[in-house]
Tab-separated table of C-alpha atoms and ligand atoms in Angstrom:
chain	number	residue	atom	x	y	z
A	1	UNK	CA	133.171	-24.589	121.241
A	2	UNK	CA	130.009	-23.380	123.117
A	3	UNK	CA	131.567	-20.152	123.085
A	4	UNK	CA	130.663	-19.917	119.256
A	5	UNK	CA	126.522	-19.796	119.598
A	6	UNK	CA	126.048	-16.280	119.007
A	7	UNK	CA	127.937	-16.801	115.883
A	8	UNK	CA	126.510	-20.005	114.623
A	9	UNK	CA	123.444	-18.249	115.333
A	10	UNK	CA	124.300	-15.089	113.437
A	11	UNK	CA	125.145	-17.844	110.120
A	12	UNK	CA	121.077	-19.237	111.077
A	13	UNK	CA	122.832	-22.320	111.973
A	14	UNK	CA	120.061	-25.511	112.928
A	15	UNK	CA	121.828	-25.007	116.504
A	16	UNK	CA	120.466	-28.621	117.748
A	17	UNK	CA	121.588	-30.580	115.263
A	18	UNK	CA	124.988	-28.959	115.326
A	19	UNK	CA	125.098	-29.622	118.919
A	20	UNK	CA	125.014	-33.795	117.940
A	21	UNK	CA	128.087	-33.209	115.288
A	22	UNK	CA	129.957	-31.020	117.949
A	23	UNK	CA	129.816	-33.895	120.213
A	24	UNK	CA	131.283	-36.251	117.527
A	25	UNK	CA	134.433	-34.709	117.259
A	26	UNK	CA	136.853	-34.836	120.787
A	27	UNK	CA	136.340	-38.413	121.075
A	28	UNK	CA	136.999	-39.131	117.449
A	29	UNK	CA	140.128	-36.948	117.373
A	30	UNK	CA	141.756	-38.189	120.395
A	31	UNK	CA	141.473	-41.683	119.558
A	32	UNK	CA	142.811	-40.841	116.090
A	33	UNK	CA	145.444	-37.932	116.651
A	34	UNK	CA	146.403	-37.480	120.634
A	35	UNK	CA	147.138	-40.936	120.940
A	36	UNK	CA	149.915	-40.350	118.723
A	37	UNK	CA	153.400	-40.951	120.380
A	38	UNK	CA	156.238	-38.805	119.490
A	39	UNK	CA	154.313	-36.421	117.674
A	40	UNK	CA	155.729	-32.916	116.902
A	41	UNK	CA	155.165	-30.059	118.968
A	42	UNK	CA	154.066	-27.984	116.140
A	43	UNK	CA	151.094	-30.225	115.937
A	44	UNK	CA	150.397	-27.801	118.919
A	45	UNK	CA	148.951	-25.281	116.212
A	46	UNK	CA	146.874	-27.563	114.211
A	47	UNK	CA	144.913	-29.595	117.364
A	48	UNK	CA	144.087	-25.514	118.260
A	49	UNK	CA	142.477	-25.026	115.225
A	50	UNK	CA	140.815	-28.563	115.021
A	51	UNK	CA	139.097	-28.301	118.599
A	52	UNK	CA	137.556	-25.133	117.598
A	53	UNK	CA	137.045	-26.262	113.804
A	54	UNK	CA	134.001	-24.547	114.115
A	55	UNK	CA	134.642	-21.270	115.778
A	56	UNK	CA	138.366	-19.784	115.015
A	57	UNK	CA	137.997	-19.627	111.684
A	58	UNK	CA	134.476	-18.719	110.853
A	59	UNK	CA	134.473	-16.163	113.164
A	60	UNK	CA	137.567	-14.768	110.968
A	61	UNK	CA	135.990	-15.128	108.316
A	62	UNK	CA	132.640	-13.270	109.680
A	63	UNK	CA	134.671	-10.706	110.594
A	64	UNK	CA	135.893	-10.346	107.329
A	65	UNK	CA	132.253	-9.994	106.054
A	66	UNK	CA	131.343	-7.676	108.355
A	67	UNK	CA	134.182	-5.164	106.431
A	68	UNK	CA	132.066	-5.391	103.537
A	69	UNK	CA	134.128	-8.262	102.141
A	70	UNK	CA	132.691	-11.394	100.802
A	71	UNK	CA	133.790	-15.636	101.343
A	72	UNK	CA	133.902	-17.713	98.287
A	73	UNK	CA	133.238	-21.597	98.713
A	74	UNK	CA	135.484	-23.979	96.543
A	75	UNK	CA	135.239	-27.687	95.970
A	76	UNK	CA	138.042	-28.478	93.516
A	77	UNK	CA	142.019	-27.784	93.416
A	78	UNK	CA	141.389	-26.547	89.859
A	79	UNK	CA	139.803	-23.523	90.906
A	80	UNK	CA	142.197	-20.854	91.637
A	81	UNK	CA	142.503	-19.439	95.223
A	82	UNK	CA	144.691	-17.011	93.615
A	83	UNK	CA	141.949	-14.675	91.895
A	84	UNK	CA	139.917	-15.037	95.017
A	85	UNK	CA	142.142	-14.358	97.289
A	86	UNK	CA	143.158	-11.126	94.740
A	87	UNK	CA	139.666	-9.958	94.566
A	88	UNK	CA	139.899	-9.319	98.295
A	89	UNK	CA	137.890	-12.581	99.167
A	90	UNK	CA	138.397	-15.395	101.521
A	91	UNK	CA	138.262	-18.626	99.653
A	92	UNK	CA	137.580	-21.712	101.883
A	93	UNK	CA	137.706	-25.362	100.602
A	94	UNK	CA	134.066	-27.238	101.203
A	95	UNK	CA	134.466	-30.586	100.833
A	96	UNK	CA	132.881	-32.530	103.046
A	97	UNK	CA	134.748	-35.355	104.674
A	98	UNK	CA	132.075	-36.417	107.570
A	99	UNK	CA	129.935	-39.388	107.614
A	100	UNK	CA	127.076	-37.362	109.620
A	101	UNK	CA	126.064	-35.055	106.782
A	102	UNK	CA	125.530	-37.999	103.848
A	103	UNK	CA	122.166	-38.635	105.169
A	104	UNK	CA	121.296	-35.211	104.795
A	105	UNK	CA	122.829	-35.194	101.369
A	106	UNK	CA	120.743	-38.557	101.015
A	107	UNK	CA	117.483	-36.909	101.587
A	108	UNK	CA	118.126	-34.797	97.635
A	109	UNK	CA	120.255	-37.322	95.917
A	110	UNK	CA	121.010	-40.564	95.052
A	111	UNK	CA	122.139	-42.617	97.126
A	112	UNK	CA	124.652	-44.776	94.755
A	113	UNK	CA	126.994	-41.721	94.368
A	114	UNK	CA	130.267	-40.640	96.045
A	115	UNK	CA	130.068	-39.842	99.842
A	116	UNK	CA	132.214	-36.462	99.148
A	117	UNK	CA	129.370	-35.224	97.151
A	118	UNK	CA	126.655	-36.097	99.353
A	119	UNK	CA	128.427	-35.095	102.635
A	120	UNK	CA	128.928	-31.297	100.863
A	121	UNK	CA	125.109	-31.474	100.315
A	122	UNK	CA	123.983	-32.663	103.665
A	123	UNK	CA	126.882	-29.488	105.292
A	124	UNK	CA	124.906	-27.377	103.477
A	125	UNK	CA	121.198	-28.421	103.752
A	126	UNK	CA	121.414	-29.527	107.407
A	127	UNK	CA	122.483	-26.013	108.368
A	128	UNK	CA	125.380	-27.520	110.819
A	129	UNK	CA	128.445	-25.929	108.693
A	130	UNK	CA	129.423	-22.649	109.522
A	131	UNK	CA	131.570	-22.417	106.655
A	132	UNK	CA	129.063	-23.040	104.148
A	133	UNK	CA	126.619	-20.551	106.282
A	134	UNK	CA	129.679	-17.553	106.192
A	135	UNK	CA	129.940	-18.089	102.152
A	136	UNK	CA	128.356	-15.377	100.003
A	137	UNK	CA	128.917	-17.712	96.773
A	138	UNK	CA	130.022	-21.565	95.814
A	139	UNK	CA	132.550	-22.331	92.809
A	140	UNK	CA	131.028	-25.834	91.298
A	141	UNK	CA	133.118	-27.319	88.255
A	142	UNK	CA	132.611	-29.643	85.794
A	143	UNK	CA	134.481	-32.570	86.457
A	144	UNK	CA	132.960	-35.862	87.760
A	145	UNK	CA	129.103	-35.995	86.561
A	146	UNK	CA	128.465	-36.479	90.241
A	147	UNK	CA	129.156	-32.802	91.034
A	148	UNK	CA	128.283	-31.542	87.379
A	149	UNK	CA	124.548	-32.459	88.853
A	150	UNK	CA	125.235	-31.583	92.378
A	151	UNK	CA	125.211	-27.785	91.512
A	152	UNK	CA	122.301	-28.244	89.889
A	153	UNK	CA	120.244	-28.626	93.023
A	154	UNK	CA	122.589	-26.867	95.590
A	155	UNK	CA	121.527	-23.948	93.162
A	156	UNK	CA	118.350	-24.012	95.221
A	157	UNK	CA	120.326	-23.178	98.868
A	158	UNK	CA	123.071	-21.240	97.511
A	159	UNK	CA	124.539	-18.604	94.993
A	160	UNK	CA	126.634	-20.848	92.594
A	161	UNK	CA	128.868	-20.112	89.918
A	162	UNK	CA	129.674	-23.182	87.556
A	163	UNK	CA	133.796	-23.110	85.894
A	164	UNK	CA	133.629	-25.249	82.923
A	165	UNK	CA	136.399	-27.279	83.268
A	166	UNK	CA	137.974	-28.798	79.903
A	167	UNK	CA	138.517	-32.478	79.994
A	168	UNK	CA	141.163	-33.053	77.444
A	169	UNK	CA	144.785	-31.555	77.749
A	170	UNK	CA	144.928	-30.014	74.310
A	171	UNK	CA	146.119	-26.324	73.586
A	172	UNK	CA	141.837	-25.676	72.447
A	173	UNK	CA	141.047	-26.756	75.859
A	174	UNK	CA	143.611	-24.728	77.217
A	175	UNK	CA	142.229	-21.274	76.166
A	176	UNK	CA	139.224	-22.559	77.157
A	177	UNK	CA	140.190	-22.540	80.260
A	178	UNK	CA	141.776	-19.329	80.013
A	179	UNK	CA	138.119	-18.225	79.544
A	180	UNK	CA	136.470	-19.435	82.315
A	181	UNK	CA	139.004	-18.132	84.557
A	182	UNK	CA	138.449	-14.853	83.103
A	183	UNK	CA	134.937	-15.140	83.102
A	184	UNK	CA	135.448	-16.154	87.207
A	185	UNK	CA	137.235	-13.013	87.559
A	186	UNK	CA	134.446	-10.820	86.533
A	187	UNK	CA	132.326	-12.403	88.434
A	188	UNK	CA	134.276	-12.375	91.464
A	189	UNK	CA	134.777	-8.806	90.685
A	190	UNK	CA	130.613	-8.503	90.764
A	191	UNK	CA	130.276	-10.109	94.235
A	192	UNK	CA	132.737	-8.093	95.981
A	193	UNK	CA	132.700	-4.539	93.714
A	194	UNK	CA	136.635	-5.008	94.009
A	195	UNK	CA	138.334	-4.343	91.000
A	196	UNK	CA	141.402	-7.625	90.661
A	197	UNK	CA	144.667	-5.408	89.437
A	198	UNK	CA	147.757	-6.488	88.418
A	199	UNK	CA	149.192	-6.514	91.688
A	200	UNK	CA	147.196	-7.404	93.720
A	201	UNK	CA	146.874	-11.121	91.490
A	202	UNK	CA	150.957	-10.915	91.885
A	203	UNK	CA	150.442	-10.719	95.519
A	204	UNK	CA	147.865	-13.279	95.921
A	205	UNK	CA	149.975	-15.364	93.502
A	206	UNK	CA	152.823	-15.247	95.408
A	207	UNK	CA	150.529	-15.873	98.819
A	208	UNK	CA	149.543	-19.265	97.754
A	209	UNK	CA	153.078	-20.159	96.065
A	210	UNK	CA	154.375	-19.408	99.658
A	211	UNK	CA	151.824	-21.766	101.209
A	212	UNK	CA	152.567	-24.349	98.285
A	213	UNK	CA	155.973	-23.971	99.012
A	214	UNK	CA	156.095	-24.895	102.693
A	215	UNK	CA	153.580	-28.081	102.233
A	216	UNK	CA	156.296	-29.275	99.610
A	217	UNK	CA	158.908	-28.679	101.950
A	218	UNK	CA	156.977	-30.648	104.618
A	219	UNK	CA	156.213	-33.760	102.296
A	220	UNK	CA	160.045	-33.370	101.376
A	221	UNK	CA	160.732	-34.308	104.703
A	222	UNK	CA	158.566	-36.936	104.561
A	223	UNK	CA	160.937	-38.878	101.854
A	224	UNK	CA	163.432	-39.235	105.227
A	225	UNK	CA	164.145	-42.782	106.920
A	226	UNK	CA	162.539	-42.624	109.597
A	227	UNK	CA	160.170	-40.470	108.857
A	228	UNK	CA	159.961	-37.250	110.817
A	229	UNK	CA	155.942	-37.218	111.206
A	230	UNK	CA	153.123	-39.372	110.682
A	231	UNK	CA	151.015	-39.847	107.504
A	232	UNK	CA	148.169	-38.781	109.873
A	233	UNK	CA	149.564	-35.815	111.231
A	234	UNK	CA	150.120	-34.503	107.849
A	235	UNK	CA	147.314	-35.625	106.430
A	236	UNK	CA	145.529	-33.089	109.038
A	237	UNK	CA	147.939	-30.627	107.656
A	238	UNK	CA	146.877	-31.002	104.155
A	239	UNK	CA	143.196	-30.655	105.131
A	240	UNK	CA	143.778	-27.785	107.242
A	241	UNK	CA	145.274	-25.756	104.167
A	242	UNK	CA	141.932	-25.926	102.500
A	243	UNK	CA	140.642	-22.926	104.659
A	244	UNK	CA	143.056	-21.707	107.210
A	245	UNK	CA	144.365	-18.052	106.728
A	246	UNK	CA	147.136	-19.062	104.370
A	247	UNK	CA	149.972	-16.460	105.451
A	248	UNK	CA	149.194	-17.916	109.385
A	249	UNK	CA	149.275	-21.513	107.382
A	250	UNK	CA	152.430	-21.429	105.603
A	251	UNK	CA	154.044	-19.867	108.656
A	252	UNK	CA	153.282	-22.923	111.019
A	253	UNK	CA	153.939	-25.416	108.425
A	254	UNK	CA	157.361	-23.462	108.238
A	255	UNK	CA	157.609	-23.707	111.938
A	256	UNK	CA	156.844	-27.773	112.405
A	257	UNK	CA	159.127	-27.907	109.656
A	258	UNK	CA	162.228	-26.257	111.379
A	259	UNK	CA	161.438	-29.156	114.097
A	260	UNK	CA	161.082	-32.127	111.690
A	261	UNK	CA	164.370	-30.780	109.848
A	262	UNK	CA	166.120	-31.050	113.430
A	263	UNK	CA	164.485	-34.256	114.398
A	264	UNK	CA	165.664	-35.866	110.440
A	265	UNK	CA	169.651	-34.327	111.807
A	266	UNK	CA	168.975	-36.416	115.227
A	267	UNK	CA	168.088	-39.751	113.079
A	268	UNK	CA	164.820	-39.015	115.034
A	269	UNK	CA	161.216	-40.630	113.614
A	270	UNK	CA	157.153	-41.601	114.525
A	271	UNK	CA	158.025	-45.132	113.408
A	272	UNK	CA	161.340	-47.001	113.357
A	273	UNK	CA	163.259	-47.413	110.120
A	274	UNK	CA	162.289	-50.483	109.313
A	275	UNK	CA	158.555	-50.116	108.808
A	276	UNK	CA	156.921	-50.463	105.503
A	277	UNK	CA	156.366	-47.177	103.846
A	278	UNK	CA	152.868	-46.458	101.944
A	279	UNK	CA	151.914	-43.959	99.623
A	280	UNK	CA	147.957	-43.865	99.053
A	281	UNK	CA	146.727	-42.632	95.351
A	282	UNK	CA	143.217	-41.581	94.717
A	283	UNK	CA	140.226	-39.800	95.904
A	284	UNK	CA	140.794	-36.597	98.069
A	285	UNK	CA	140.048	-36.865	101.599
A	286	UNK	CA	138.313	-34.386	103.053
A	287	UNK	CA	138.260	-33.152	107.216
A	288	UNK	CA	137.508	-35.312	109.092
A	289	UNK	CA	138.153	-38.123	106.951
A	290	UNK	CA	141.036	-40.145	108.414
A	291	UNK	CA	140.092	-43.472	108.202
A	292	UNK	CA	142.660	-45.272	105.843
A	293	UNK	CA	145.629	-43.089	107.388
A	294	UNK	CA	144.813	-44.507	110.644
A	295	UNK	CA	144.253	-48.374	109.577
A	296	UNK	CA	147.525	-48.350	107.712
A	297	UNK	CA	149.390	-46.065	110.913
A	298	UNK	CA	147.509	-48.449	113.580
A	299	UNK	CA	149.256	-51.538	111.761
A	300	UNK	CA	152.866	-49.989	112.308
A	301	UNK	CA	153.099	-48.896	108.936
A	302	UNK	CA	153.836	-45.442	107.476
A	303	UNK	CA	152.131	-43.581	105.268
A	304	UNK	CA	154.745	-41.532	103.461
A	305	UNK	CA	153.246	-39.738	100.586
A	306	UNK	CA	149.482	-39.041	99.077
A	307	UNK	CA	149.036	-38.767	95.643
A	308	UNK	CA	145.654	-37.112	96.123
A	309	UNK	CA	144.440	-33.581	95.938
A	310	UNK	CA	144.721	-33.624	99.684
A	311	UNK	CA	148.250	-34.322	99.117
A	312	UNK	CA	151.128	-33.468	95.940
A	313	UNK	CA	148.119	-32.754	93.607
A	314	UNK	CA	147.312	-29.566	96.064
A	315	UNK	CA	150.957	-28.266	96.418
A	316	UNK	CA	153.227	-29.640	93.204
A	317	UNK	CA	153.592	-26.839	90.948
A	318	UNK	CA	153.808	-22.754	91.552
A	319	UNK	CA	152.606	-20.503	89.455
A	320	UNK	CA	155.381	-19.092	87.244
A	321	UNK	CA	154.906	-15.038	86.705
A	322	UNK	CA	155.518	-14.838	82.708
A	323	UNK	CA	154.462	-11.479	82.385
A	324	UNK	CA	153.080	-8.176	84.146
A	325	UNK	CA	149.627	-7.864	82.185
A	326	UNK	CA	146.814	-9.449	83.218
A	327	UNK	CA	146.658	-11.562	80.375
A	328	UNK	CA	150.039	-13.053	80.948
A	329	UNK	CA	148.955	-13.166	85.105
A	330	UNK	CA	145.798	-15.685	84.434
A	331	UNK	CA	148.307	-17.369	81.406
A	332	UNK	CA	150.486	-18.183	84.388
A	333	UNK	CA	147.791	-19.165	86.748
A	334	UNK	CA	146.300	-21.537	84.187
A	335	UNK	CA	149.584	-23.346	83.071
A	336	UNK	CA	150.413	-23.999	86.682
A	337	UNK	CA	146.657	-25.163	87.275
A	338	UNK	CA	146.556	-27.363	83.794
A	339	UNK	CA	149.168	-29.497	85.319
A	340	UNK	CA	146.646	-31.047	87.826
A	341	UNK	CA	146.071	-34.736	86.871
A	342	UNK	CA	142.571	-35.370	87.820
A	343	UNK	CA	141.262	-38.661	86.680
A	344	UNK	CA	138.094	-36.662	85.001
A	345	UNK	CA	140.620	-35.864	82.262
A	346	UNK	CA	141.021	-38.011	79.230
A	347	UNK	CA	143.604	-39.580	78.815
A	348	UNK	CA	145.670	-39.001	82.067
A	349	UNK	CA	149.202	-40.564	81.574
A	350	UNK	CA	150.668	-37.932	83.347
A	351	UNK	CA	149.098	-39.035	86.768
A	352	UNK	CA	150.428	-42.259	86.007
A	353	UNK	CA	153.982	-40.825	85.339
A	354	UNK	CA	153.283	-38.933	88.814
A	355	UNK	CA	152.846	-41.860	90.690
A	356	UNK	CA	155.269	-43.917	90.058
A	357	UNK	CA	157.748	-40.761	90.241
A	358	UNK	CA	156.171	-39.944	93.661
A	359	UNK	CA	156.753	-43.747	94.703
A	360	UNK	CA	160.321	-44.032	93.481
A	361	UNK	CA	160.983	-40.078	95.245
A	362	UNK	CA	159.357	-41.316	98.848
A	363	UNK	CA	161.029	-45.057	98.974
A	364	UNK	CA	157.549	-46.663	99.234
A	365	UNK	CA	157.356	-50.327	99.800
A	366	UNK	CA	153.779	-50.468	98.335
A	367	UNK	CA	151.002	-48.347	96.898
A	368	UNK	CA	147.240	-47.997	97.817
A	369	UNK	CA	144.581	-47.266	95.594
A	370	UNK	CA	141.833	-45.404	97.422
A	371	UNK	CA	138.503	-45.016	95.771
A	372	UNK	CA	135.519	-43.456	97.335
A	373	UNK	CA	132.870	-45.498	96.526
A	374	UNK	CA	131.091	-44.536	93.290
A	375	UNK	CA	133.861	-42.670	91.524
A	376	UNK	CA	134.087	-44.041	88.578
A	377	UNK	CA	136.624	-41.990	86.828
A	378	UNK	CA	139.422	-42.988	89.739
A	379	UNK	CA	137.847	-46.638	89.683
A	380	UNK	CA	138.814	-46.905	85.888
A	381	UNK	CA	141.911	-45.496	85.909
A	382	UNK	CA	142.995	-47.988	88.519
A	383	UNK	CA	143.170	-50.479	85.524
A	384	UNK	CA	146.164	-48.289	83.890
A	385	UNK	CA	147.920	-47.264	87.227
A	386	UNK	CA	147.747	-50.604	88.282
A	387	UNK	CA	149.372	-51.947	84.834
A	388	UNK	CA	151.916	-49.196	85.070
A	389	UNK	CA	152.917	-50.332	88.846
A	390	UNK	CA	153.172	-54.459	88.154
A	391	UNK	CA	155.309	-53.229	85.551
A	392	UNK	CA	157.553	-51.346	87.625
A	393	UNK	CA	157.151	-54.505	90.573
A	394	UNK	CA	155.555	-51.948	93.049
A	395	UNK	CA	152.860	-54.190	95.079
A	396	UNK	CA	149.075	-52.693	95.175
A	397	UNK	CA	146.241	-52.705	96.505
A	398	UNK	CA	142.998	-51.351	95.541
A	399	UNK	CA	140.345	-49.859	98.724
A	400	UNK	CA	137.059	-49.192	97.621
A	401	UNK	CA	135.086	-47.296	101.065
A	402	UNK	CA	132.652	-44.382	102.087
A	403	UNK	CA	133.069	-42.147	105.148
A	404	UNK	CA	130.783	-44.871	107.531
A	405	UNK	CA	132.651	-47.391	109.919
A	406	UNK	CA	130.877	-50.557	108.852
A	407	UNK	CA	133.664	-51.632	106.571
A	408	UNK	CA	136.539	-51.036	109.558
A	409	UNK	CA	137.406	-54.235	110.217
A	410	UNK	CA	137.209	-55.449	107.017
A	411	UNK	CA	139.926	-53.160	105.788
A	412	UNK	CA	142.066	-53.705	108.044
A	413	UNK	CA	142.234	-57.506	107.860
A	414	UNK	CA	142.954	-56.886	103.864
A	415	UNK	CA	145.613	-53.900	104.928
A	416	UNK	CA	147.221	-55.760	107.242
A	417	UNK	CA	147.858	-59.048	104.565
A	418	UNK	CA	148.726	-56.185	102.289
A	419	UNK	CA	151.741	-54.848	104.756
A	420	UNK	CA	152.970	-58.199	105.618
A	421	UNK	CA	153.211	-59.402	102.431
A	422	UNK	CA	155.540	-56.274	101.686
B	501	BJ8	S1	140.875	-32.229	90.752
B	501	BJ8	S2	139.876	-35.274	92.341
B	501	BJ8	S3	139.226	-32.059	93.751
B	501	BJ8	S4	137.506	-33.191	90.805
B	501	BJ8	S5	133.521	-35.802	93.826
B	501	BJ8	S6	135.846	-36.992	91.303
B	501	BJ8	S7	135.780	-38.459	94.541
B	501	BJ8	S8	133.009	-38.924	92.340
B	501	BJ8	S9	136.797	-34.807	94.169
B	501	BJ8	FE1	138.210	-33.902	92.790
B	501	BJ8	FE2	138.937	-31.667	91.582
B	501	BJ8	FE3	139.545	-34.016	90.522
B	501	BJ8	FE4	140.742	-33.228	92.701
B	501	BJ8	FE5	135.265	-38.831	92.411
B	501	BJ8	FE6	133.625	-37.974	94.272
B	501	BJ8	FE7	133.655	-36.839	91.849
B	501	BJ8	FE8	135.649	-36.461	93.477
């Protein structure tokens, strides 16, 4: 990726320390992903744009800027990539997923809060994110209190705009919403001096249905005995949608999934047929963040499905065009994004409908619960899911974990009593 320092230093990158998280990453990713057997060819795509995570796409989306066009930063599935994408943006997904940038995040908050939050914070103080560098402004959103705060001090590195995201699904809260996205468009209208029209929201609409589209078909195939690709592999696929050119995206995702289709016709799978199959329900996981996948995959068992918002939560849903004004356009986008069950809603039944429809749909043998350590609003809702899967007799298990490696061994010892007890 060496080939990237004229760019990193374009973005005023802290070049050194970047250096030390470059160096993480090959090692790391081999023992994870390229020791794989069996896996797809069309992985071929996604290990490109992982070994130069840090170069490919930033430079793309440099380029971009240096048309005159601006990068938005997002850190929530509720924010619509839609109006961004329609305003002639880029918008890129932020979250950070890496255990190196939490001290960094350490250094301006707590330390008792979720490692998501301060990993995002340590990308962007540190300097070592080229993504963050490239952005001209940040989406925040009032979910957890966690981030609610968060904004309030990455304020001081970065131009942030705040959504206020309703809490309750009620039809008040609803035109709420319907306000803040309008208000979002305006102001992504400011930043870029593009005017959003009619059509081009249509076509932006129908760019991320597309994308949505082809992860659903992927995860489709994913409900096959045996399954056609690992929970890893498209786990990495999931991530990568959060800020990969999403017309290249959704045409490799189509691609691998021409070859899984053919390999499901063959009777062809990563594991045999008779291994357990686990869905995982929770906290997102953010790149690089593979830890539980590759516990649960090292131990012979499948992951099948995520109920995450690096999983169904991201893709379930298009946006259904009701209308050619731009009233009935953002009316559209906001039904389709309402639908998201986050746990920072009150009260969230639907999630719990989701999952045990998602664990009936993928055959799992059982479900588990991953919290990131400190989120309470997953942490409590555990109590209802967990309720709602004893009733149903799917087994469970709750993981509570941050992004470090101290607690390795001890998860695995409790995931592997977990499997054979399936
Ligand atoms: S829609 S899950 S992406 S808020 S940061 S809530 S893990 S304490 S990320 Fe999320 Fe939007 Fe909801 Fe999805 Fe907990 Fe951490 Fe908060 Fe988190």
């Amino acid at each position: 990726m060496s080939d990237y320092k004229t760019l990193w230093e374009s973005l005023g990158m802290d070049l050194e320390k970047h250096d030390k998280l470059c160096a993480l990453l090959p090692g790391f990713y081999e023992e994870v992903y390229l020791s794989q057997e069996k896996r797809p060819q069309g992985m071929n795509y996604f290990n490109l744009v992982v070994s130069a995570i840090h170069g490919l796409r930033p430079q793309e989306l440099v380029n971009h800027k240096t048309q005159g066009e601006k990068v938005v930063g997002t850190f929530c599935v509720f924010v619509p990539d839609e109006l961004i994408f329609a305003a002639d943006a880029i918008g890129v997904g932020l979250c950070g997923g890496s255990q190196f940038w939490v001290p960094d995040g350490e250094k301006v908050l707590p330390k008792n809060i979720c490692p998501l939050i301060k990993s995002f914070m340590g990308a962007k103080i540190s300097k070592t994110c080229p993504f963050f560098q490239s952005c001209d402004l940040l989406i925040g959103e009032t979910t957890c209190d966690g981030k609610k705060k968060a904004w309030e001090i990455l304020k001081d590195y970065a131009d942030v705009h705040v959504i206020h995201l309703p809490q309750m699904k009620s039809e008040k809260e609803f035109s709420l919403f319907i306000k803040e996205l309008e208000i979002l468009k305006e102001k992504l209208e400011e930043i870029t001096g593009n005017k959003i029209t009619e059509d081009a929201l249509k076509s932006s609409i129908e760019l991320i249905n597309n994308k949505r589209r082809a992860l659903k078909r992927l995860y489709d195939l994913r409900k096959q005995n045996p399954v056609p690709i690992s929970g890893k592999d498209a786990l990495l696929i999931s991530q990568i949608s959060f800020y990969d050119d999403p017309a290249r995206f959704t045409q490799k995702v189509n691609e691998i999934c021409g070859e899984l289709e053919d390999r499901v016709k063959n009777g062809e799978g990563v594991f045999p047929s008779s291994s357990k199959r686990i869905m995982i329900t929770g906290t997102p996981m953010a790149i690089p963040n593979w830890k539980l996948h590759h516990i649960i995959e090292s131990l012979n068992a499948a992951v099948v499905v995520e109920e995450t918002c690096t999983g169904t939560r991201y893709f379930e849903n298009e946006v259904k065009i009701k209308g050619e004004s731009m009233n009935e356009l953002i009316n559209s986008i906001a039904e389709r994004y309402f639908k998201i069950n986050c746990a920072c809603f009150t009260p969230n039944k639907d999630r719990i409908h989701d999952i045990i429809r998602l664990a009936k749909e993928y055959k799992v043998d059982g479900v588990i619960y991953y919290n990131l350590q400190f989120c309470q609003t997953y942490a409590i809702e555990y109590y209802n899911v967990k309720k709602a899967l004893e009733k149903e007799g799917i087994p469970n298990l709750l993981i509570e974990t941050d992004y470090s490696e101290s607690d390795t061994e001890q998860l695995r010892t409790r995931i592997e009593a977990f499997i054979e007890m399936l």
